[in-house]
Short mmCIF file of C-alpha atoms in Angstrom, two decimals:
data_model
loop_
_atom_site.label_atom_id
_atom_site.label_comp_id
_atom_site.label_asym_id
_atom_site.label_seq_id
_atom_site.Cartn_x
_atom_site.Cartn_y
_atom_site.Cartn_z
CA ARG A 1 28.66 -10.81 9.68
CA SER A 2 27.48 -7.28 10.43
CA ARG A 3 28.34 -6.20 6.89
CA LYS A 4 26.28 -9.01 5.39
CA ARG A 5 23.36 -8.24 7.69
CA SER A 6 23.49 -4.55 6.80
CA GLN A 7 23.52 -5.35 3.08
CA SER A 8 20.52 -7.65 3.49
CA ASN A 9 18.60 -4.98 5.39
CA CYS A 10 19.40 -2.43 2.73
CA THR A 11 18.05 -4.73 0.02
CA ASP A 12 14.77 -5.27 1.89
CA LEU A 13 14.21 -1.55 2.29
CA GLU A 14 15.10 -0.74 -1.30
CA GLU A 15 12.60 -3.30 -2.58
CA LEU A 16 9.81 -1.65 -0.55
CA SER A 17 10.78 2.02 -0.72
CA GLU A 18 9.05 4.69 -2.75
CA VAL A 19 8.06 8.31 -2.37
CA VAL A 20 5.18 8.37 0.09
CA PRO A 21 2.25 10.64 -0.83
CA PRO A 22 -0.05 12.15 1.81
CA MET A 23 -1.99 9.51 3.71
CA PRO A 24 -5.32 8.75 2.01
CA ALA A 25 -8.61 8.87 3.87
CA ALA A 26 -9.34 5.21 4.57
CA LYS A 27 -10.67 2.93 7.27
CA SER A 28 -8.10 2.09 9.91
CA THR A 29 -7.78 -1.53 8.81
CA ALA A 30 -7.15 -0.57 5.19
CA LEU A 31 -4.34 1.78 6.22
CA PHE A 32 -2.37 -1.20 7.50
CA THR A 33 -2.93 -3.55 4.58
CA GLN A 34 -1.42 -1.29 1.91
CA ASP A 35 2.20 -0.81 0.85
CA PRO A 36 4.33 -1.26 4.02
CA MET A 37 6.08 2.05 3.32
CA LYS A 38 2.75 3.86 3.68
CA VAL A 39 1.67 2.22 6.95
CA PRO A 40 0.99 4.89 9.62
CA CYS A 41 3.38 5.35 12.51
CA MET A 42 0.63 4.55 15.03
CA GLY A 43 -2.82 3.05 15.35
CA GLY A 44 -2.09 -0.58 14.50
CA CYS A 45 -4.77 -1.85 16.89
CA VAL A 46 -7.93 -1.91 14.80
CA GLU A 47 -11.61 -2.88 14.80
CA LEU A 48 -12.05 -2.12 18.48
CA GLN A 49 -15.46 -3.19 19.77
CA GLN A 50 -14.94 -2.73 23.52
CA GLU A 51 -15.77 0.71 24.88
CA HIS A 52 -12.91 2.92 26.02
CA SER A 53 -12.54 4.07 29.60
CA LYS A 54 -14.57 7.22 30.16
CA HIS A 55 -11.44 8.84 31.60
CA LEU A 56 -9.10 7.86 28.77
CA LEU A 57 -8.21 11.39 27.62
CA PRO A 58 -9.31 14.03 30.15
CA GLU A 59 -8.81 17.80 30.11
CA GLU A 60 -5.74 17.68 32.34
CA VAL A 61 -3.98 15.55 29.70
CA VAL A 62 -4.92 17.41 26.50
CA LEU A 63 -3.95 20.73 28.13
CA PHE A 64 -0.87 19.52 30.01
CA GLU A 65 2.06 21.94 29.65
CA PRO A 66 5.39 20.09 29.92
CA THR A 67 8.28 21.72 31.73
CA GLU A 68 11.95 21.33 30.82
CA GLU A 69 11.97 18.27 33.09
CA GLU A 70 9.27 16.60 31.00
CA MET A 71 10.90 17.67 27.71
CA PHE A 72 14.37 16.30 28.47
CA ALA A 73 15.79 13.70 30.83
CA GLU A 74 17.98 15.28 33.50
CA SER A 75 16.12 18.53 32.68
CA ASN A 76 18.92 19.57 30.34
CA ALA A 77 18.45 20.16 26.63
CA ARG A 78 22.18 19.95 25.94
CA HIS A 79 23.07 16.84 27.89
CA GLY A 80 19.77 15.08 28.57
CA SER A 81 17.95 12.79 26.17
CA ARG A 82 14.84 14.27 24.59
CA LEU A 83 11.49 12.94 25.84
CA ILE A 84 9.04 15.13 23.89
CA PHE A 85 9.67 15.05 20.13
CA LEU A 86 6.50 16.23 18.39
CA ASN A 87 4.74 19.59 18.04
CA THR A 88 7.76 21.28 19.57
CA PRO A 89 10.88 23.10 18.25
CA LEU A 90 14.00 21.01 17.72
CA LEU A 91 17.63 21.85 18.44
CA PRO A 92 19.87 22.70 15.44
CA SER A 93 21.89 19.54 16.10
CA GLU A 94 18.71 17.46 15.96
CA VAL A 95 17.69 18.99 12.63
CA ASP A 96 21.18 18.17 11.31
CA ALA A 97 20.67 14.59 12.47
CA LEU A 98 17.41 14.34 10.50
CA VAL A 99 19.16 15.68 7.41
CA ALA A 100 21.85 13.02 7.84
CA LEU A 101 19.23 10.30 8.19
CA ARG A 102 17.45 11.39 5.02
CA LYS A 103 20.76 11.41 3.16
CA GLU A 104 21.45 7.86 4.34
CA TRP A 105 17.95 6.87 3.27
CA MET A 106 18.54 8.44 -0.15
CA ARG A 107 21.83 6.57 -0.48
CA ARG A 108 20.21 3.25 0.32
CA GLY A 109 16.94 4.03 -1.43
CA LYS A 110 18.47 5.10 -4.74
CA GLY A 111 17.72 8.78 -4.62
CA ARG A 112 14.34 8.87 -2.87
CA ASP A 113 14.37 11.55 -0.19
CA GLU A 114 11.08 10.83 1.60
CA LEU A 115 11.30 8.65 4.70
CA PRO A 116 8.73 5.84 4.88
CA GLU A 117 5.52 6.82 6.64
CA PHE A 118 5.93 4.22 9.37
CA ILE A 119 9.01 5.98 10.78
CA ARG A 120 8.55 9.55 9.48
CA LEU A 121 7.42 10.95 12.83
CA SER A 122 9.73 8.75 14.92
CA ALA A 123 12.86 9.53 12.86
CA LEU A 124 14.47 11.64 15.58
CA ARG A 125 13.62 9.04 18.22
CA ILE A 126 15.40 6.44 16.12
CA MET A 127 18.44 8.67 15.65
CA GLN A 128 18.66 9.44 19.37
CA HIS A 129 18.28 5.75 20.24
CA LYS A 130 21.19 4.92 17.92
CA ARG A 131 23.33 7.77 19.23
CA PHE A 132 22.79 9.80 16.06
CA ASP A 133 24.55 7.30 13.82
CA PRO A 134 22.61 7.26 10.49
CA SER A 135 23.89 3.82 9.47
CA ARG A 136 22.85 2.19 12.75
CA ALA A 137 19.56 4.07 12.62
CA MET A 138 18.81 2.50 9.25
CA ASP A 139 19.23 -0.93 10.80
CA LEU A 140 16.61 0.05 13.38
CA VAL A 141 14.28 1.16 10.58
CA GLN A 142 14.52 -2.38 9.26
CA THR A 143 13.75 -3.72 12.75
CA CYS A 144 10.63 -1.56 12.91
CA LEU A 145 9.57 -2.90 9.54
CA ASP A 146 10.11 -6.53 10.56
CA GLU A 147 8.88 -6.41 14.15
CA ARG A 148 6.00 -3.94 13.87
CA VAL A 149 4.79 -3.16 10.36
CA ARG A 150 4.69 -6.73 9.10
CA ARG A 151 2.54 -7.79 12.06
CA LEU A 152 -0.09 -5.10 11.52
CA PRO A 153 -2.99 -4.69 11.66
CA LEU A 154 -3.80 -6.35 14.97
CA ARG A 155 -7.53 -6.87 15.41
CA GLU A 156 -8.98 -6.64 18.87
CA GLU A 157 -11.02 -9.83 18.59
CA ASP A 158 -7.85 -11.80 17.77
CA LEU A 159 -6.14 -10.56 20.94
CA LEU A 160 -8.99 -10.61 23.46
CA ALA A 161 -8.14 -14.04 24.85
CA ASP A 162 -4.52 -13.08 25.49
CA LEU A 163 -5.44 -9.65 26.88
CA SER A 164 -7.80 -11.35 29.35
CA TYR A 165 -4.83 -12.90 31.18
CA GLY A 166 -4.05 -9.42 32.51
CA ALA A 167 -0.33 -9.94 31.98
CA MET A 168 0.15 -6.44 30.54
CA TYR A 169 -2.28 -3.55 30.81
CA TRP A 170 -2.62 0.22 31.17
CA HIS A 171 -3.82 1.46 34.53
CA GLY A 172 -3.98 5.17 35.34
CA ARG A 173 -1.35 7.87 34.81
CA ASP A 174 1.47 9.36 36.86
CA ARG A 175 1.40 13.00 38.00
CA LYS A 176 2.92 14.07 34.68
CA CYS A 177 -0.04 12.52 32.84
CA ARG A 178 2.02 9.61 31.47
CA PRO A 179 0.11 6.30 31.15
CA CYS A 180 1.27 3.54 33.47
CA LEU A 181 1.95 0.11 31.97
CA VAL A 182 1.57 -2.72 34.48
CA VAL A 183 3.34 -6.01 33.71
CA ARG A 184 2.39 -9.00 35.90
CA ILE A 185 4.98 -11.72 35.32
CA GLU A 186 2.89 -14.34 37.12
CA ARG A 187 0.16 -13.95 34.51
CA PHE A 188 2.56 -14.74 31.66
CA ALA A 189 2.51 -18.42 32.63
CA GLU A 190 0.85 -19.50 29.37
CA LEU A 191 1.91 -16.64 27.11
CA ILE A 192 5.64 -16.76 27.84
CA LYS A 193 5.91 -20.14 26.14
CA GLU A 194 5.00 -18.64 22.77
CA ARG A 195 7.17 -15.74 21.66
CA GLU A 196 4.87 -14.59 18.86
CA ARG A 197 1.80 -14.38 21.10
CA CYS A 198 3.72 -12.24 23.57
CA ILE A 199 5.03 -9.87 20.93
CA ARG A 200 1.65 -9.43 19.22
CA MET A 201 -0.05 -8.69 22.52
CA THR A 202 2.69 -6.23 23.50
CA ILE A 203 2.43 -4.38 20.20
CA PHE A 204 -1.36 -4.15 20.53
CA VAL A 205 -1.08 -2.72 24.05
CA LEU A 206 1.54 -0.13 23.06
CA GLU A 207 -0.25 0.84 19.84
CA TYR A 208 -3.38 1.45 21.89
CA ALA A 209 -1.61 3.99 24.09
CA LEU A 210 -0.06 5.82 21.15
CA ARG A 211 -3.35 5.98 19.30
CA PHE A 212 -5.66 6.97 22.16
CA ALA A 213 -3.80 8.03 25.32
CA MET A 214 -1.02 10.35 24.10
CA VAL A 215 -1.01 14.03 23.12
CA PRO A 216 1.90 15.08 20.87
CA GLY A 217 3.93 17.94 22.33
CA ARG A 218 2.37 17.41 25.76
CA VAL A 219 2.32 13.72 26.76
CA GLU A 220 4.43 11.31 24.70
CA ASN A 221 5.87 8.83 27.20
CA TRP A 222 4.88 6.03 29.52
CA VAL A 223 6.10 4.55 32.79
CA VAL A 224 6.23 0.85 33.67
CA LEU A 225 5.63 -1.27 36.77
CA VAL A 226 6.90 -4.85 36.51
CA ASP A 227 5.49 -7.04 39.28
CA PHE A 228 7.35 -10.30 40.01
CA GLU A 229 4.99 -11.54 42.71
CA ASN A 230 4.81 -15.37 42.48
CA ALA A 231 6.95 -15.21 39.32
CA SER A 232 9.17 -18.07 40.50
CA ASP A 233 6.11 -20.31 40.56
CA ILE A 234 5.75 -20.21 36.78
CA MET A 235 9.40 -20.95 35.99
CA SER A 236 11.22 -24.22 35.81
CA PHE A 237 14.87 -24.92 35.07
CA TYR A 238 13.99 -26.45 31.71
CA GLN A 239 11.86 -23.47 30.64
CA LEU A 240 14.43 -20.81 31.47
CA PRO A 241 16.13 -20.69 28.01
CA THR A 242 12.79 -20.25 26.22
CA MET A 243 11.57 -17.70 28.73
CA CYS A 244 14.79 -15.69 28.48
CA LEU A 245 14.50 -15.56 24.70
CA THR A 246 10.90 -14.40 24.94
CA ALA A 247 11.80 -11.81 27.58
CA LYS A 248 14.57 -10.45 25.35
CA ALA A 249 12.14 -10.24 22.42
CA LEU A 250 9.71 -8.25 24.56
CA SER A 251 12.54 -6.01 25.74
CA GLN A 252 13.50 -5.33 22.12
CA THR A 253 9.92 -4.44 21.26
CA LEU A 254 9.65 -2.04 24.18
CA GLU A 255 12.99 -0.32 23.72
CA SER A 256 13.73 -0.60 19.99
CA VAL A 257 10.49 -0.60 18.03
CA TYR A 258 8.98 1.90 20.49
CA CYS A 259 12.22 3.62 21.42
CA CYS A 260 12.44 6.73 23.61
CA ARG A 261 8.92 6.27 24.96
CA MET A 262 9.71 4.66 28.32
CA VAL A 263 10.76 7.08 31.06
CA TRP A 264 11.37 4.56 33.83
CA VAL A 265 10.69 1.00 35.02
CA LYS A 266 10.09 0.00 38.63
CA LEU A 267 10.66 -3.66 39.52
CA LEU A 268 8.39 -4.87 42.33
CA ASN A 269 8.61 -8.08 44.39
CA LEU A 270 11.80 -9.12 42.59
CA PRO A 271 13.13 -12.38 44.09
CA THR A 272 16.88 -12.60 44.55
CA ILE A 273 16.97 -15.80 42.51
CA LEU A 274 15.56 -13.95 39.48
CA SER A 275 17.62 -10.80 39.80
CA ARG A 276 20.47 -12.01 37.59
CA ILE A 277 18.08 -13.23 34.88
CA VAL A 278 16.28 -9.90 34.86
CA GLN A 279 19.51 -7.94 34.63
CA SER A 280 20.57 -10.05 31.63
CA VAL A 281 17.66 -8.88 29.48
CA ILE A 282 18.04 -5.16 30.27
CA PRO A 283 20.23 -3.32 27.73
CA ALA A 284 23.30 -1.80 29.40
CA ASP A 285 22.43 1.75 28.37
CA LYS A 286 18.91 1.41 29.78
CA LYS A 287 19.75 0.12 33.24
CA LYS A 288 19.75 3.63 34.71
CA LYS A 289 16.04 3.79 33.91
CA VAL A 290 15.35 0.55 35.78
CA SER A 291 15.26 0.18 39.55
CA ALA A 292 14.01 -2.42 42.02
CA ILE A 293 12.09 -0.98 44.95
CA GLU A 294 11.16 -2.77 48.17
CA ASP A 295 8.69 -0.52 49.98
CA TYR A 296 6.83 0.15 46.74
CA LYS A 297 3.48 1.00 48.32
CA LYS A 298 5.15 4.05 49.82
CA GLU A 299 7.65 4.74 47.02
CA LEU A 300 5.12 4.76 44.17
CA LEU A 301 3.07 7.47 45.83
CA LYS A 302 5.94 9.83 45.03
CA TYR A 303 4.96 9.47 41.38
CA PHE A 304 1.22 8.75 41.46
CA GLU A 305 -1.96 10.01 43.03
CA PRO A 306 -3.49 7.14 45.07
CA SER A 307 -6.53 7.15 42.77
CA GLN A 308 -4.35 5.98 39.87
CA LEU A 309 -3.02 2.78 41.49
CA GLU A 310 -4.47 -0.56 42.51
CA ALA A 311 -4.53 -1.26 46.24
CA ARG A 312 -1.71 -3.81 45.84
CA TYR A 313 0.56 -0.94 44.81
CA GLY A 314 -0.52 1.46 47.54
CA GLY A 315 -3.45 3.04 45.71
CA THR A 316 -7.16 3.34 46.36
CA ARG A 317 -8.40 1.43 43.31
CA ARG A 318 -9.35 -2.17 43.91
CA ASP A 319 -7.04 -4.92 42.69
CA LEU A 320 -8.06 -6.20 39.27
CA LYS A 321 -8.30 -9.79 38.18
CA GLY A 322 -6.83 -10.70 34.81
CA HIS A 323 -10.09 -10.59 32.88
CA GLU A 324 -10.93 -7.15 34.33
CA THR A 325 -7.89 -5.33 32.98
CA TYR A 326 -9.17 -4.86 29.42
CA PRO A 327 -10.63 -2.48 28.37
CA PHE A 328 -7.80 -0.58 30.01
CA ARG A 329 -8.55 1.50 33.10
CA PHE A 330 -7.93 5.24 33.32
CA TYR A 331 -9.09 7.57 36.08
CA PRO A 332 -9.61 11.31 36.62
CA GLY A 333 -7.33 13.46 38.72
CA CYS A 334 -3.89 12.09 37.84
CA ARG A 335 -2.38 15.45 38.79
CA GLY A 336 -4.53 15.86 41.88
CA ALA A 337 -8.23 15.85 42.68
CA MET A 338 -8.71 19.52 41.75
CA THR A 339 -7.57 18.98 38.14
CA ALA A 340 -10.42 16.61 37.26
CA ARG A 341 -13.85 17.83 36.34
CA PRO A 342 -16.69 16.05 34.55
CA LEU A 343 -17.77 17.01 31.05
CA THR A 344 -21.31 18.22 30.56
CA CYS A 345 -23.60 18.25 27.57
CA GLU A 346 -25.38 21.39 26.29
CA SER A 347 -28.25 20.94 28.74
CA GLY A 348 -25.78 21.03 31.61
CA ARG A 349 -26.40 17.41 32.58
CA SER A 350 -23.43 15.14 33.24
CA MET A 351 -22.27 13.06 30.28
CA ALA A 352 -21.94 9.97 32.47
CA SER A 353 -22.93 7.08 30.25
CA SER A 354 -22.23 3.40 29.87
CA THR A 355 -18.73 2.71 31.09
CA SER A 356 -16.22 0.31 29.65
CA ASP A 357 -15.71 -1.22 33.08
CA SER A 358 -18.18 -4.00 33.75
CA THR A 359 -17.17 -4.66 37.35
CA VAL A 360 -18.33 -2.78 40.44
CA ASP A 361 -15.87 0.06 40.98
CA THR A 362 -15.94 3.66 42.14
CA GLU A 363 -15.26 4.61 38.52
CA SER A 364 -18.79 3.55 37.60
CA GLU A 365 -20.11 6.40 39.75
CA GLU A 366 -17.84 9.04 38.22
CA ALA A 367 -18.93 11.36 35.41
CA VAL A 368 -17.29 11.25 31.98
CA THR A 369 -14.07 13.27 31.66
CA SER A 370 -12.59 11.84 28.44
CA LEU A 371 -12.31 13.88 25.24
CA HIS A 372 -11.13 11.05 23.00
CA HIS A 373 -14.38 11.08 21.03
CA LEU A 374 -13.37 14.51 19.68
CA THR A 375 -10.00 13.38 18.35
CA GLY A 376 -8.74 11.16 15.55
CA ARG A 377 -5.50 9.54 14.46
CA LYS A 378 -4.07 12.77 13.00
CA PHE A 379 -4.49 14.56 16.30
CA HIS A 380 -2.48 11.88 18.12
CA GLU A 381 0.23 11.72 15.45
CA GLY A 382 1.36 15.34 15.61
CA GLN A 383 4.27 16.67 13.56
CA LEU A 384 8.06 16.49 13.73
CA TRP A 385 9.27 20.07 13.31
CA ASP A 386 12.20 19.48 10.97
CA THR A 387 13.11 23.01 9.86
CA SER A 388 15.19 21.66 6.96
CA ALA A 389 11.92 20.53 5.33
CA THR A 390 9.39 23.01 6.71
CA ASP A 391 6.96 22.71 3.81
CA ARG A 392 6.21 19.11 4.78
CA TRP A 393 4.69 19.93 8.17
CA ILE A 394 4.20 23.66 8.75
CA GLU A 395 0.54 23.86 7.72
CA GLN A 396 -0.51 20.93 9.89
CA ALA A 397 1.56 22.24 12.80
CA ALA A 398 -0.13 25.64 12.56
CA ALA A 399 -3.50 23.87 12.76
CA SER A 400 -2.59 21.96 15.92
CA SER A 401 -3.41 22.58 19.58
CA LEU A 402 -0.15 23.87 21.02
CA PRO A 403 1.12 24.78 24.50
CA PRO A 404 2.54 28.32 24.93
CA GLN A 405 6.22 27.60 24.24
CA ALA A 406 5.48 25.64 21.07
CA ALA A 407 3.05 28.28 19.79
CA LYS A 408 5.67 30.99 20.38
CA ALA A 409 8.32 28.97 18.54
CA LEU A 410 6.05 28.32 15.56
CA SER A 411 5.07 32.00 15.42
CA SER A 412 8.76 32.86 15.05
CA LEU A 413 8.74 30.89 11.78
CA GLY A 414 6.16 33.20 10.27
CA HIS A 415 2.90 31.55 11.36
CA SER A 416 1.11 33.60 14.01
CA VAL A 417 -0.33 30.95 16.31
CA GLU A 418 -2.08 31.41 19.63
CA PRO A 419 -1.57 28.77 22.34
CA CYS A 420 -4.47 26.55 23.39
CA LEU A 421 -4.95 27.17 27.11
CA SER A 422 -8.53 26.28 27.98
CA LEU A 423 -10.96 23.44 27.49
CA ASP A 424 -13.49 25.71 25.80
CA GLN A 425 -10.84 26.85 23.34
CA TRP A 426 -9.76 23.27 22.70
CA LYS A 427 -13.34 22.12 22.09
CA ASP A 428 -13.99 25.07 19.77
CA HIS A 429 -10.99 24.02 17.68
CA CYS A 430 -12.35 20.49 17.48
CA LYS A 431 -15.81 21.72 16.52
CA GLU A 432 -14.42 23.92 13.73
CA ALA A 433 -12.33 21.06 12.41
CA THR A 434 -15.39 18.82 12.34
CA LEU A 435 -17.63 21.38 10.63
CA ASN A 436 -14.95 22.53 8.17
CA PRO A 437 -12.61 19.55 7.62
CA GLY A 438 -11.00 21.08 4.55
CA LEU A 439 -10.49 24.55 6.01
CA LYS A 440 -6.94 25.53 6.93
CA ARG A 441 -7.07 27.65 10.05
CA LYS A 442 -4.36 28.60 12.49
CA HIS A 443 -6.00 27.16 15.57
CA ILE A 444 -7.84 24.11 14.23
CA ILE A 445 -6.66 20.74 15.50
CA SER A 446 -5.84 18.36 12.66
CA LEU A 447 -8.18 15.44 13.29
#
């Protein structure tokens, strides 16, 4: 059976594969309606009309400098799984793995050596997820094509009704600047009955974070809170088979299509009667990332500033109703109050403007801190530093905003690059890139 499935997957990929040229300048929707092999690796949520949170991408996030603990799980490059993959030097063994994957792609793709655009930057994530087995990794490439690419683009207006349930939403960041995904099982009462609705909504939510809330080489992961409060009220004995299938589909989307992004999952208010069901949908090799906590209002404050959490989880933000969760909420000071400062315009006045949050909240009185309006898709994509194919990424990497260790590593390859350490420096890079979009400079961020 596995041999037949593998052959079928190979055929699908061969029919679609071709050498992928540089991405053309096009509207976001058009990028996702072209040849599937050319679909970008992120940004599948398109035609957004709702305003973003004014704290979506603050200074503390774009300038975050990850330590070894944020780069690798267990803080060990040799034995721990990698967490940060982009805009950073790779280990020799990881470069060898990418070479092996390209060879497998060439074998299945009849000599074409360019990986499809939709997995080009996530190639090492896929290899790590499949324990560096090129053949198994190719099966996951097919999964990404089937489960993600063929559903894109996802238009905001088509998802607004489902997003308004508040079943899954981003709310704040942990102290390492990673966005927090909140999953409220109780609010899946209507959605859980329809697998496709759940998957489409999940993909939209995750694509949003990748496109707007991440910074390659600095912040590339998320954390998850799964709240089971009143979950038993929405389940019946007859619905369990359908719900389990939907839950497994969501689990696959989170851990396969978007592999190596989730750092941990905290299960809150988990009833004993549901414990076995929950354990059945968690992959065996991922269970160490998942833990149920009882005194979560106290426990979560080990990971979050109070200003990043709703009151129900021990924070100082008010509890949100379902229809209040989108547009997603982000707040300043995820690393501590002293790290957040408002942006100002040239006149020195605060840039506080219309906020995406329509309800009364302390956020409405806070000045703008987000820098997302200065960035584009290319900034959030970053580059995978595969030294076996340096010519494919070196120029863009040299034009990126890099933390000290990455800048030092890139300089060792012959490109003298200074690290980006201050907001003024970061904004100057953005301004130069805007004024001279075709100019190749060492310090300009690729927008």
